[in-house]
Amino acid sequence: MPPVSPFLRTAASYAWRLLVVGAVVYAVFVVLGRFHEIGVALFLGLVITALLSPLSRALAQLVPRSLAVAVSLVGSAVVLLGVLALVGEAVAGESETLIREFREGLGSIQTWLERPPFRLKSQALSGIQARIGEYLSAHRSALLSTALSGAGQVVQVLTTLALAVFSSVFFLLGGDRQWAWFCAQLSEGARERTAVAGRAAWRTFTGYTHGIVLVAGTNAVLVGLALYLLGVPLALPLALLEFFAAFIPLIGSPVALAVAAVVALAAKGPVIAAVVIALIVVIGQIEGHLLHPLVMSWAVALHPLVVAVSVVAGAIAAGVVGAVVAVPVVSVTWSVRSALRAHAAEPPPLEPPEPPPVAGEPGPDG
């Protein structure tokens, strides 16, 4: 039997290791898919902790830590509920005007499409409306069952949010002590590397969370102000939609502004809709070339191609949640890798020289 070449032997040794790593990764994804609500809740708990930890630390200088955490959580919940109530009131106040403008806008769009250069026949447009009505009538039961299943999903979302808030309370109260306890359970050789990885991961995650919230807030202010000046209805709800959509890099903002363009097209006509579409390009340039380089400088800077592939891969794997989680997971992973490599490259600490023997005492050789 001829001897195995060194190249084939090396390739085989790496192949079985890759198979083992792939099996472990697959098992982890299966477990996360089975208990994805718990994973999402813990992720949201970490996000809440990253956002509120500066405020709770500042309040802890004046009041007990438990009271500082309670004030931070309750105060942020009141602010969030107030914003949602303001948005709901704006939608309710503009609903009748919006319905009327939508009807007039759809009529103007139909007239615009019948003119050059489109020259669509009115029968074709009315046929599309009739088909939509027939589809809704034929699939009424399916739509009703979808709505009922959506009600069950609302209960799931509320349960996940409750677990996220519950976990964030303990993270804010004693997250450092919990991490120290976890590191103490490891062997002495892995303890220091785990501590280094944990510090790098939390630093990157906190920086990314603060940065993406600041970028999303800036985008929402710009979009809301522009839509208000253009006279587009529902400017405040659309700005809030832009805020939440900005948590999906490169994709979220264009999608939210596309919704705003549709609203502008139906309510204000094609000229204002074209201005909103131009706004998509302008805000995309501001976000990509100004906000992200300046605001995200303390987090790990990823290449736009890596961000795009991560977002698409996360969306394929876990939908909207995967698209939101993908970039921070990749950033934290890269930060941990860089920190561990830097730690491994550090020279070992020099042992201090033995002190000279005191006069009258025997030396090390007796």
GROMACS .gro file of N, CA, C and O in nm, residues 4-103:
model
  400
    4VAL      N    1   0.055   0.752   0.242
    4VAL     CA    2  -0.034   0.867   0.224
    4VAL      C    3   0.050   0.994   0.217
    4VAL      O    4   0.142   1.013   0.297
    5SER      N    5   0.018   1.077   0.120
    5SER     CA    6   0.094   1.201   0.105
    5SER      C    7   0.070   1.293   0.224
    5SER      O    8  -0.038   1.292   0.286
    6PRO      N    9   0.169   1.374   0.260
    6PRO     CA   10   0.150   1.468   0.373
    6PRO      C   11   0.035   1.565   0.351
    6PRO      O   12  -0.036   1.601   0.445
    7PHE      N   13   0.016   1.608   0.224
    7PHE     CA   14  -0.095   1.701   0.197
    7PHE      C   15  -0.230   1.638   0.227
    7PHE      O   16  -0.316   1.699   0.291
    8LEU      N   17  -0.249   1.511   0.182
    8LEU     CA   18  -0.375   1.444   0.207
    8LEU      C   19  -0.395   1.417   0.355
    8LEU      O   20  -0.507   1.428   0.409
    9ARG      N   21  -0.287   1.383   0.424
    9ARG     CA   22  -0.297   1.359   0.568
    9ARG      C   23  -0.338   1.488   0.642
    9ARG      O   24  -0.425   1.486   0.729
   10THR      N   25  -0.279   1.602   0.603
   10THR     CA   26  -0.315   1.730   0.665
   10THR      C   27  -0.458   1.769   0.633
   10THR      O   28  -0.534   1.814   0.721
   11ALA      N   29  -0.498   1.748   0.506
   11ALA     CA   30  -0.635   1.781   0.467
   11ALA      C   31  -0.736   1.696   0.543
   11ALA      O   32  -0.841   1.745   0.587
   12ALA      N   33  -0.705   1.566   0.562
   12ALA     CA   34  -0.797   1.480   0.636
   12ALA      C   35  -0.807   1.521   0.782
   12ALA      O   36  -0.915   1.518   0.842
   13SER      N   37  -0.693   1.561   0.841
   13SER     CA   38  -0.698   1.603   0.982
   13SER      C   39  -0.781   1.729   0.999
   13SER      O   40  -0.857   1.742   1.096
   14TYR      N   41  -0.772   1.822   0.903
   14TYR     CA   42  -0.855   1.942   0.911
   14TYR      C   43  -1.001   1.910   0.879
   14TYR      O   44  -1.092   1.972   0.933
   15ALA      N   45  -1.024   1.813   0.790
   15ALA     CA   46  -1.161   1.781   0.748
   15ALA      C   47  -1.244   1.729   0.864
   15ALA      O   48  -1.358   1.773   0.886
   16TRP      N   49  -1.189   1.636   0.942
   16TRP     CA   50  -1.271   1.583   1.052
   16TRP      C   51  -1.291   1.686   1.161
   16TRP      O   52  -1.397   1.689   1.227
   17ARG      N   53  -1.195   1.777   1.179
   17ARG     CA   54  -1.216   1.885   1.275
   17ARG      C   55  -1.327   1.979   1.229
   17ARG      O   56  -1.411   2.023   1.309
   18LEU      N   57  -1.327   2.010   1.098
   18LEU     CA   58  -1.434   2.094   1.044
   18LEU      C   59  -1.570   2.027   1.057
   18LEU      O   60  -1.672   2.092   1.084
   19LEU      N   61  -1.574   1.895   1.038
   19LEU     CA   62  -1.700   1.822   1.056
   19LEU      C   63  -1.750   1.831   1.200
   19LEU      O   64  -1.870   1.851   1.224
   20VAL      N   65  -1.658   1.819   1.294
   20VAL     CA   66  -1.698   1.829   1.435
   20VAL      C   67  -1.749   1.969   1.467
   20VAL      O   68  -1.853   1.987   1.532
   21VAL      N   69  -1.676   2.071   1.420
   21VAL     CA   70  -1.719   2.209   1.443
   21VAL      C   71  -1.854   2.235   1.377
   21VAL      O   72  -1.944   2.298   1.436
   22GLY      N   73  -1.872   2.185   1.254
   22GLY     CA   74  -2.000   2.202   1.186
   22GLY      C   75  -2.114   2.135   1.260
   22GLY      O   76  -2.225   2.189   1.270
   23ALA      N   77  -2.088   2.015   1.315
   23ALA     CA   78  -2.192   1.946   1.392
   23ALA      C   79  -2.229   2.024   1.517
   23ALA      O   80  -2.347   2.035   1.554
   24VAL      N   81  -2.129   2.081   1.585
   24VAL     CA   82  -2.156   2.160   1.705
   24VAL      C   83  -2.236   2.285   1.670
   24VAL      O   84  -2.334   2.320   1.738
   25VAL      N   85  -2.197   2.353   1.562
   25VAL     CA   86  -2.269   2.474   1.521
   25VAL      C   87  -2.413   2.440   1.483
   25VAL      O   88  -2.508   2.511   1.518
   26TYR      N   89  -2.431   2.327   1.411
   26TYR     CA   90  -2.566   2.286   1.373
   26TYR      C   91  -2.650   2.256   1.497
   26TYR      O   92  -2.768   2.295   1.505
   27ALA      N   93  -2.590   2.188   1.596
   27ALA     CA   94  -2.663   2.158   1.719
   27ALA      C   95  -2.702   2.285   1.793
   27ALA      O   96  -2.813   2.297   1.846
   28VAL      N   97  -2.611   2.383   1.795
   28VAL     CA   98  -2.643   2.510   1.861
   28VAL      C   99  -2.759   2.579   1.792
   28VAL      O  100  -2.852   2.630   1.857
   29PHE      N  101  -2.758   2.580   1.658
   29PHE     CA  102  -2.867   2.644   1.585
   29PHE      C  103  -2.998   2.570   1.604
   29PHE      O  104  -3.105   2.631   1.609
   30VAL      N  105  -2.993   2.438   1.613
   30VAL     CA  106  -3.116   2.362   1.639
   30VAL      C  107  -3.173   2.397   1.775
   30VAL      O  108  -3.295   2.417   1.790
   31VAL      N  109  -3.087   2.405   1.876
   31VAL     CA  110  -3.134   2.441   2.010
   31VAL      C  111  -3.189   2.583   2.012
   31VAL      O  112  -3.296   2.609   2.070
   32LEU      N  113  -3.119   2.676   1.948
   32LEU     CA  114  -3.168   2.813   1.943
   32LEU      C  115  -3.299   2.823   1.866
   32LEU      O  116  -3.387   2.902   1.903
   33GLY      N  117  -3.313   2.745   1.759
   33GLY     CA  118  -3.439   2.746   1.687
   33GLY      C  119  -3.554   2.689   1.768
   33GLY      O  120  -3.668   2.733   1.756
   34ARG      N  121  -3.522   2.591   1.854
   34ARG     CA  122  -3.627   2.533   1.938
   34ARG      C  123  -3.669   2.628   2.049
   34ARG      O  124  -3.786   2.635   2.086
   35PHE      N  125  -3.573   2.703   2.103
   35PHE     CA  126  -3.599   2.795   2.213
   35PHE      C  127  -3.563   2.937   2.171
   35PHE      O  128  -3.496   3.010   2.246
   36HIS      N  129  -3.606   2.977   2.052
   36HIS     CA  130  -3.564   3.106   2.001
   36HIS      C  131  -3.626   3.222   2.080
   36HIS      O  132  -3.568   3.330   2.088
   37GLU      N  133  -3.743   3.201   2.142
   37GLU     CA  134  -3.801   3.308   2.223
   37GLU      C  135  -3.710   3.344   2.341
   37GLU      O  136  -3.694   3.462   2.374
   38ILE      N  137  -3.649   3.240   2.402
   38ILE     CA  138  -3.559   3.266   2.514
   38ILE      C  139  -3.434   3.341   2.466
   38ILE      O  140  -3.387   3.436   2.530
   39GLY      N  141  -3.379   3.299   2.350
   39GLY     CA  142  -3.263   3.368   2.296
   39GLY      C  143  -3.293   3.514   2.262
   39GLY      O  144  -3.212   3.603   2.292
   40VAL      N  145  -3.410   3.539   2.202
   40VAL     CA  146  -3.448   3.677   2.170
   40VAL      C  147  -3.468   3.759   2.297
   40VAL      O  148  -3.428   3.876   2.305
   41ALA      N  149  -3.529   3.697   2.398
   41ALA     CA  150  -3.551   3.769   2.524
   41ALA      C  151  -3.420   3.806   2.590
   41ALA      O  152  -3.403   3.919   2.640
   42LEU      N  153  -3.324   3.713   2.593
   42LEU     CA  154  -3.193   3.745   2.653
   42LEU      C  155  -3.120   3.851   2.573
   42LEU      O  156  -3.053   3.938   2.630
   43PHE      N  157  -3.132   3.846   2.440
   43PHE     CA  158  -3.070   3.949   2.356
   43PHE      C  159  -3.131   4.086   2.386
   43PHE      O  160  -3.058   4.186   2.402
   44LEU      N  161  -3.264   4.093   2.394
   44LEU     CA  162  -3.328   4.220   2.427
   44LEU      C  163  -3.291   4.266   2.568
   44LEU      O  164  -3.277   4.386   2.593
   45GLY      N  165  -3.277   4.169   2.661
   45GLY     CA  166  -3.233   4.206   2.795
   45GLY      C  167  -3.095   4.269   2.794
   45GLY      O  168  -3.070   4.366   2.867
   46LEU      N  169  -3.005   4.214   2.712
   46LEU     CA  170  -2.872   4.274   2.700
   46LEU      C  171  -2.877   4.412   2.636
   46LEU      O  172  -2.802   4.502   2.674
   47VAL      N  173  -2.967   4.430   2.538
   47VAL     CA  174  -2.983   4.561   2.475
   47VAL      C  175  -3.032   4.663   2.577
   47VAL      O  176  -2.980   4.776   2.586
   48ILE      N  177  -3.133   4.626   2.655
   48ILE     CA  178  -3.185   4.716   2.758
   48ILE      C  179  -3.075   4.749   2.860
   48ILE      O  180  -3.059   4.864   2.903
   49THR      N  181  -2.997   4.648   2.897
   49THR     CA  182  -2.888   4.670   2.992
   49THR      C  183  -2.784   4.766   2.935
   49THR      O  184  -2.736   4.855   3.005
   50ALA      N  185  -2.747   4.746   2.809
   50ALA     CA  186  -2.648   4.834   2.747
   50ALA      C  187  -2.697   4.978   2.739
   50ALA      O  188  -2.619   5.073   2.755
   51LEU      N  189  -2.827   4.997   2.715
   51LEU     CA  190  -2.881   5.132   2.702
   51LEU      C  191  -2.898   5.201   2.837
   51LEU      O  192  -2.875   5.322   2.849
   52LEU      N  193  -2.938   5.126   2.939
   52LEU     CA  194  -2.972   5.187   3.067
   52LEU      C  195  -2.860   5.182   3.170
   52LEU      O  196  -2.873   5.244   3.276
   53SER      N  197  -2.755   5.106   3.143
   53SER     CA  198  -2.648   5.096   3.243
   53SER      C  199  -2.582   5.231   3.273
   53SER      O  200  -2.552   5.259   3.391
   54PRO      N  201  -2.555   5.320   3.176
   54PRO     CA  202  -2.498   5.451   3.215
   54PRO      C  203  -2.590   5.531   3.306
   54PRO      O  204  -2.545   5.592   3.403
   55LEU      N  205  -2.721   5.528   3.275
   55LEU     CA  206  -2.815   5.602   3.358
   55LEU      C  207  -2.826   5.542   3.498
   55LEU      O  208  -2.826   5.615   3.599
   56SER      N  209  -2.833   5.410   3.507
   56SER     CA  210  -2.845   5.347   3.639
   56SER      C  211  -2.718   5.367   3.722
   56SER      O  212  -2.726   5.387   3.844
   57ARG      N  213  -2.600   5.366   3.657
   57ARG     CA  214  -2.476   5.392   3.731
   57ARG      C  215  -2.472   5.536   3.783
   57ARG      O  216  -2.426   5.560   3.895
   58ALA      N  217  -2.520   5.630   3.702
   58ALA     CA  218  -2.522   5.770   3.748
   58ALA      C  219  -2.620   5.788   3.863
   58ALA      O  220  -2.590   5.858   3.961
   59LEU      N  221  -2.737   5.724   3.856
   59LEU     CA  222  -2.834   5.736   3.965
   59LEU      C  223  -2.786   5.663   4.090
   59LEU      O  224  -2.822   5.702   4.202
   60ALA      N  225  -2.708   5.557   4.071
   60ALA     CA  226  -2.658   5.481   4.186
   60ALA      C  227  -2.562   5.563   4.272
   60ALA      O  228  -2.535   5.525   4.387
   61GLN      N  229  -2.509   5.673   4.218
   61GLN     CA  230  -2.425   5.761   4.299
   61GLN      C  231  -2.507   5.841   4.400
   61GLN      O  232  -2.453   5.893   4.498
   62LEU      N  233  -2.640   5.851   4.375
   62LEU     CA  234  -2.726   5.932   4.461
   62LEU      C  235  -2.820   5.848   4.546
   62LEU      O  236  -2.851   5.888   4.659
   63VAL      N  237  -2.866   5.735   4.492
   63VAL     CA  238  -2.964   5.652   4.562
   63VAL      C  239  -2.912   5.509   4.562
   63VAL      O  240  -2.815   5.476   4.491
   64PRO      N  241  -2.973   5.419   4.639
   64PRO     CA  242  -2.933   5.278   4.634
   64PRO      C  243  -2.946   5.219   4.493
   64PRO      O  244  -3.027   5.265   4.412
   65ARG      N  245  -2.865   5.116   4.468
   65ARG     CA  246  -2.856   5.062   4.332
   65ARG      C  247  -2.991   5.005   4.286
   65ARG      O  248  -3.030   5.022   4.170
   66SER      N  249  -3.060   4.937   4.374
   66SER     CA  250  -3.189   4.879   4.335
   66SER      C  251  -3.289   4.988   4.297
   66SER      O  252  -3.362   4.975   4.199
   67LEU      N  253  -3.290   5.098   4.373
   67LEU     CA  254  -3.380   5.208   4.339
   67LEU      C  255  -3.338   5.275   4.208
   67LEU      O  256  -3.423   5.315   4.127
   68ALA      N  257  -3.207   5.285   4.183
   68ALA     CA  258  -3.159   5.343   4.057
   68ALA      C  259  -3.203   5.259   3.938
   68ALA      O  260  -3.246   5.312   3.834
   69VAL      N  261  -3.195   5.126   3.950
   69VAL     CA  262  -3.239   5.038   3.842
   69VAL      C  263  -3.389   5.052   3.819
   69VAL      O  264  -3.437   5.059   3.705
   70ALA      N  265  -3.466   5.057   3.929
   70ALA     CA  266  -3.611   5.071   3.916
   70ALA      C  267  -3.649   5.202   3.848
   70ALA      O  268  -3.735   5.205   3.758
   71VAL      N  269  -3.585   5.311   3.888
   71VAL     CA  270  -3.614   5.441   3.827
   71VAL      C  271  -3.577   5.440   3.678
   71VAL      O  272  -3.651   5.494   3.594
   72SER      N  273  -3.464   5.378   3.643
   72SER     CA  274  -3.422   5.373   3.503
   72SER      C  275  -3.522   5.296   3.418
   72SER      O  276  -3.563   5.342   3.311
   73LEU      N  277  -3.564   5.179   3.466
   73LEU     CA  278  -3.658   5.097   3.389
   73LEU      C  279  -3.795   5.162   3.379
   73LEU      O  280  -3.853   5.170   3.269
   74VAL      N  281  -3.848   5.208   3.492
   74VAL     CA  282  -3.982   5.269   3.490
   74VAL      C  283  -3.981   5.397   3.408
   74VAL      O  284  -4.074   5.423   3.329
   75GLY      N  285  -3.879   5.478   3.424
   75GLY     CA  286  -3.873   5.602   3.347
   75GLY      C  287  -3.865   5.579   3.197
   75GLY      O  288  -3.935   5.645   3.119
   76SER      N  289  -3.781   5.484   3.155
   76SER     CA  290  -3.772   5.454   3.012
   76SER      C  291  -3.901   5.395   2.958
   76SER      O  292  -3.943   5.425   2.845
   77ALA      N  293  -3.971   5.311   3.040
   77ALA     CA  294  -4.099   5.255   2.997
   77ALA      C  295  -4.204   5.364   2.981
   77ALA      O  296  -4.283   5.364   2.885
   78VAL      N  297  -4.204   5.462   3.072
   78VAL     CA  298  -4.300   5.573   3.061
   78VAL      C  299  -4.274   5.655   2.936
   78VAL      O  300  -4.367   5.693   2.863
   79VAL      N  301  -4.147   5.682   2.908
   79VAL     CA  302  -4.113   5.759   2.787
   79VAL      C  303  -4.156   5.683   2.662
   79VAL      O  304  -4.216   5.740   2.569
   80LEU      N  305  -4.128   5.551   2.657
   80LEU     CA  306  -4.164   5.472   2.540
   80LEU      C  307  -4.315   5.466   2.521
   80LEU      O  308  -4.365   5.485   2.409
   81LEU      N  309  -4.389   5.442   2.629
   81LEU     CA  310  -4.534   5.439   2.619
   81LEU      C  311  -4.591   5.575   2.580
   81LEU      O  312  -4.690   5.584   2.507
   82GLY      N  313  -4.528   5.682   2.628
   82GLY     CA  314  -4.573   5.815   2.588
   82GLY      C  315  -4.554   5.841   2.440
   82GLY      O  316  -4.643   5.898   2.374
   83VAL      N  317  -4.441   5.798   2.386
   83VAL     CA  318  -4.419   5.815   2.242
   83VAL      C  319  -4.520   5.733   2.161
   83VAL      O  320  -4.577   5.782   2.061
   84LEU      N  321  -4.545   5.608   2.203
   84LEU     CA  322  -4.642   5.525   2.132
   84LEU      C  323  -4.782   5.585   2.141
   84LEU      O  324  -4.859   5.581   2.043
   85ALA      N  325  -4.818   5.640   2.258
   85ALA     CA  326  -4.949   5.703   2.270
   85ALA      C  327  -4.960   5.826   2.181
   85ALA      O  328  -5.065   5.851   2.119
   86LEU      N  329  -4.852   5.903   2.171
   86LEU     CA  330  -4.852   6.020   2.083
   86LEU      C  331  -4.868   5.979   1.938
   86LEU      O  332  -4.943   6.042   1.861
   87VAL      N  333  -4.800   5.870   1.899
   87VAL     CA  334  -4.813   5.822   1.761
   87VAL      C  335  -4.955   5.771   1.736
   87VAL      O  336  -5.015   5.799   1.631
   88GLY      N  337  -5.011   5.697   1.831
   88GLY     CA  338  -5.149   5.649   1.814
   88GLY      C  339  -5.248   5.762   1.802
   88GLY      O  340  -5.342   5.757   1.721
   89GLU      N  341  -5.228   5.867   1.882
   89GLU     CA  342  -5.318   5.981   1.873
   89GLU      C  343  -5.304   6.053   1.739
   89GLU      O  344  -5.403   6.098   1.681
   90ALA      N  345  -5.181   6.060   1.688
   90ALA     CA  346  -5.161   6.123   1.557
   90ALA      C  347  -5.228   6.044   1.446
   90ALA      O  348  -5.290   6.100   1.355
   91VAL      N  349  -5.217   5.911   1.453
   91VAL     CA  350  -5.282   5.827   1.351
   91VAL      C  351  -5.432   5.841   1.360
   91VAL      O  352  -5.502   5.853   1.258
   92ALA      N  353  -5.487   5.837   1.484
   92ALA     CA  354  -5.632   5.849   1.499
   92ALA      C  355  -5.682   5.985   1.453
   92ALA      O  356  -5.790   5.997   1.393
   93GLY      N  357  -5.605   6.091   1.480
   93GLY     CA  358  -5.648   6.224   1.441
   93GLY      C  359  -5.644   6.246   1.291
   93GLY      O  360  -5.723   6.327   1.237
   94GLU      N  361  -5.554   6.178   1.220
   94GLU     CA  362  -5.540   6.198   1.076
   94GLU      C  363  -5.604   6.087   0.994
   94GLU      O  364  -5.586   6.084   0.872
   95SER      N  365  -5.674   5.994   1.058
   95SER     CA  366  -5.726   5.878   0.985
   95SER      C  367  -5.828   5.920   0.880
   95SER      O  368  -5.821   5.877   0.763
   96GLU      N  369  -5.925   6.006   0.917
   96GLU     CA  370  -6.027   6.045   0.821
   96GLU      C  371  -5.967   6.126   0.706
   96GLU      O  372  -5.998   6.102   0.588
   97THR      N  373  -5.877   6.219   0.742
   97THR     CA  374  -5.811   6.297   0.636
   97THR      C  375  -5.726   6.208   0.547
   97THR      O  376  -5.724   6.226   0.423
   98LEU      N  377  -5.660   6.111   0.607
   98LEU     CA  378  -5.574   6.022   0.528
   98LEU      C  379  -5.657   5.936   0.434
   98LEU      O  380  -5.618   5.915   0.318
   99ILE      N  381  -5.771   5.885   0.480
   99ILE     CA  382  -5.856   5.803   0.393
   99ILE      C  383  -5.906   5.886   0.276
   99ILE      O  384  -5.905   5.840   0.160
  100ARG      N  385  -5.947   6.009   0.303
  100ARG     CA  386  -5.995   6.095   0.194
  100ARG      C  387  -5.882   6.126   0.095
  100ARG      O  388  -5.900   6.117  -0.028
  101GLU      N  389  -5.763   6.157   0.148
  101GLU     CA  390  -5.650   6.187   0.059
  101GLU      C  391  -5.607   6.064  -0.019
  101GLU      O  392  -5.566   6.075  -0.136
  102PHE      N  393  -5.618   5.946   0.042
  102PHE     CA  394  -5.583   5.824  -0.030
  102PHE      C  395  -5.679   5.801  -0.146
  102PHE      O  396  -5.636   5.764  -0.256
  103ARG      N  397  -5.807   5.823  -0.123
  103ARG     CA  398  -5.903   5.804  -0.232
  103ARG      C  399  -5.878   5.903  -0.345
  103ARG      O  400  -5.877   5.865  -0.463
   0.00000   0.00000   0.00000
